[in-house]
Every structure is written in C-alpha cells, then in structure tokens.
XYZ file of C-alpha atoms in Angstrom:
195
model
C 111.068 101.571 93.657
C 109.656 101.330 89.091
C 112.395 100.524 87.026
C 110.885 100.515 83.204
C 114.093 99.220 80.972
C 113.739 100.216 77.674
C 116.090 98.380 74.706
C 118.815 101.718 73.439
C 121.567 101.826 72.184
C 122.667 105.177 73.528
C 125.932 105.495 73.886
C 125.841 108.200 76.692
C 124.719 106.488 79.335
C 127.020 102.956 79.570
C 128.612 102.724 82.604
C 131.980 99.940 83.588
C 131.737 100.113 86.850
C 132.017 96.108 87.585
C 131.703 96.788 91.112
C 130.652 99.514 94.196
C 130.768 98.982 97.433
C 129.298 100.923 100.683
C 129.394 101.247 103.987
C 127.496 98.127 103.983
C 126.824 96.325 100.736
C 129.002 95.130 98.141
C 127.351 96.301 94.924
C 128.185 93.500 91.629
C 127.238 92.152 89.332
C 124.973 89.280 89.429
C 125.295 85.598 89.201
C 124.877 81.636 89.175
C 125.128 81.350 92.765
C 122.794 84.617 92.944
C 120.288 81.939 91.571
C 118.466 80.213 94.149
C 118.277 83.894 97.523
C 116.663 84.943 93.708
C 114.425 82.844 93.442
C 113.446 83.758 97.134
C 113.119 87.027 97.818
C 112.073 87.857 94.057
C 108.007 85.484 94.589
C 106.860 88.026 96.083
C 104.268 89.377 95.846
C 104.918 92.552 96.989
C 107.798 92.856 95.433
C 106.455 92.071 92.420
C 103.759 94.338 91.733
C 105.699 97.182 92.909
C 107.795 96.885 90.044
C 107.226 96.653 86.075
C 108.277 93.947 84.929
C 108.928 91.434 87.798
C 106.810 88.524 87.414
C 104.834 86.569 89.801
C 104.959 84.186 90.442
C 109.405 83.996 90.690
C 110.768 80.634 89.644
C 114.143 79.524 88.740
C 113.559 80.082 85.042
C 112.525 84.116 85.385
C 116.103 83.618 87.674
C 117.646 83.057 84.998
C 115.970 85.093 82.345
C 117.682 87.752 84.806
C 120.920 86.824 84.727
C 121.160 86.660 80.814
C 119.686 90.459 80.727
C 121.694 91.606 83.507
C 124.815 90.131 82.197
C 123.695 91.612 78.014
C 123.997 94.987 79.267
C 121.144 95.633 76.813
C 119.596 97.994 78.765
C 122.043 99.456 81.330
C 123.937 97.818 84.738
C 122.729 96.580 87.018
C 123.386 95.338 90.871
C 123.171 92.712 92.607
C 123.516 94.517 96.979
C 125.392 91.843 99.385
C 126.051 92.448 102.599
C 129.938 93.374 103.012
C 131.558 90.967 105.107
C 129.067 87.358 104.226
C 128.267 88.540 101.379
C 124.106 88.093 101.322
C 122.240 88.617 98.560
C 119.529 91.153 99.813
C 118.164 92.473 96.146
C 119.195 94.582 92.613
C 119.102 97.369 91.694
C 120.873 99.574 88.575
C 120.673 102.138 85.908
C 118.285 101.742 83.072
C 118.431 103.524 79.972
C 114.547 104.434 79.235
C 112.961 107.029 76.170
C 112.567 109.720 79.306
C 116.506 109.081 79.973
C 118.425 107.532 82.449
C 116.166 105.784 85.836
C 117.587 104.719 89.041
C 116.201 101.273 90.165
C 115.839 98.366 93.219
C 114.196 96.425 94.984
C 114.897 94.743 98.451
C 113.883 91.000 99.458
C 110.699 92.022 102.271
C 112.981 89.747 105.014
C 115.462 92.939 104.411
C 113.729 96.164 104.218
C 113.642 98.126 106.508
C 117.517 98.933 107.379
C 118.753 101.444 105.223
C 119.655 98.676 102.073
C 118.078 101.102 99.110
C 119.486 104.454 100.396
C 122.785 103.726 100.144
C 122.571 101.661 97.153
C 120.394 104.705 95.503
C 122.687 106.532 96.715
C 126.058 105.193 95.606
C 124.515 104.729 92.142
C 122.631 108.145 91.466
C 126.474 109.262 92.015
C 127.924 106.697 89.864
C 124.809 108.545 87.419
C 126.633 111.810 87.404
C 130.145 110.770 88.138
C 130.574 108.317 85.207
C 127.963 109.382 82.816
C 127.473 112.942 80.682
C 123.778 112.767 82.176
C 122.119 116.410 82.652
C 119.407 114.758 84.593
C 118.718 111.280 86.435
C 114.980 109.876 86.307
C 113.589 107.372 89.250
C 109.649 106.366 89.066
C 107.559 104.848 91.940
C 103.942 103.380 91.815
C 102.202 105.998 94.219
C 101.257 103.774 96.900
C 105.230 102.815 97.844
C 105.320 105.880 100.476
C 109.114 103.099 101.231
C 110.701 103.925 98.346
C 109.828 107.715 97.887
C 111.398 108.357 101.208
C 114.424 106.432 98.995
C 113.708 108.796 96.239
C 113.539 112.260 98.530
C 116.863 111.069 100.978
C 118.707 111.248 97.502
C 117.157 114.634 96.191
C 114.764 114.415 93.702
C 112.728 116.266 93.148
C 109.339 115.125 92.442
C 108.334 115.323 87.810
C 104.358 114.747 88.015
C 102.417 111.171 88.044
C 101.375 108.933 85.080
C 101.183 105.088 84.441
C 102.564 102.050 84.022
C 102.062 98.976 83.143
C 103.450 96.084 85.636
C 103.096 92.310 85.004
C 101.684 91.984 87.924
C 99.376 94.432 89.111
C 98.832 95.824 85.015
C 97.933 98.740 84.267
C 98.686 101.246 88.007
C 99.657 105.539 88.280
C 102.776 105.684 89.004
C 104.801 109.265 90.808
C 108.115 110.846 88.335
C 110.871 112.325 89.978
C 114.080 113.733 88.689
C 116.512 115.024 90.062
C 119.598 117.326 88.077
C 122.870 117.535 88.037
C 123.309 121.423 89.139
C 120.436 120.168 92.126
C 123.599 116.211 92.642
C 126.494 119.143 91.951
C 125.011 120.841 95.370
C 124.105 118.466 97.528
C 127.221 116.974 97.026
C 128.371 119.382 98.018
C 127.082 120.474 101.290
C 127.555 117.585 101.977
C 130.655 117.549 102.412
C 130.814 120.746 104.203
C-alpha cells in the first residue's frame, strides 16, 4: 500500500486512539523496542518499492527517524502491527493526512505476507476513520503492480477512483491506482455485515 503523507494541520483528522485490538493483532504506537524488528522487516526492497516514503537500504537511522515521525503525529496516526499473544512486530499501518484528505496506508513484513494481517489492520483503520472523524471520504492508493494490496482495498469496500503518479523514494515516478470509500457506502457495508 502506498502512503503519501503531507504535512497539514487539519484538526478534523485528529484521532486519539492509542491502541486498537483486532482478532489477531494489537495495533499500538511504534516504540523503541520495535527498532530491531522494524529494521529487519523494512530493509526489504520488495516492501520499499511499493511505498512512497520507505527508503532502501533501511537501517537503524531510518528506523529512528520513522519512530520520531510516528511519535510527532504530524502527518496522521501510525500503528505498529503486533501479533496478539506474542507481541511480535509484523508491520505498520496508519491514517495519513494528504492533499486529498485522510488516506489509509500499511505495509507488512515479507515473512508475514499472505496471512490476512493487512486486511485485518485495514478494516480496523477504516472503522476508526469513520467512527472517530467527520470525514465523508477515505482514500487509499496502491502501485498498479501490487495485486495483493488491491485485494485488501477491495475487501474494505473501496471503489476505484482513477490513476495517478507517485514519487517513490526507491522506485522513482510510478503509476498508482487511487481508491475511495465514502461514509454512506461504509455505513451500508457495516450494516450488511452485522445482519
């Protein structure tokens, strides 16, 4: 998933939710104890190529800069994704403020791919965005060459909204697909799921 954060001071996007718990994940603020595993999982070109702001190679300096950015909350809210029970760090997800509005972003470390963690985290963040803010539309985007991320977005109810270009630190200018989920659709999906 591509996360394109811009610095904005729009308080309508402010979310105060320090911990989210799903069936298999505990989503909490990234912390210093995540540093070693963050470096191991983020230092992967396959992951970095799919994101806008993740550099490669990724070492301790990059991890410390990320932890400082996440703590500042200047571009949204960021969660470390950890496995319930063991606390194992598996990736990150968040809601970023962009020029289009609030945008969902996530990445999972390669050893944990194809286990549904991205979908589980994305569902929790979509609900959080609509429950805790007044936004009418939530955005998401993905590299056109990333079918796994596209599936996550579709499972959350997002609808295709067009294509664009993204400046990735690792891959340069790359095409992305943009998606949107409006509040009315989210409400309908939530009601249908609970029927």
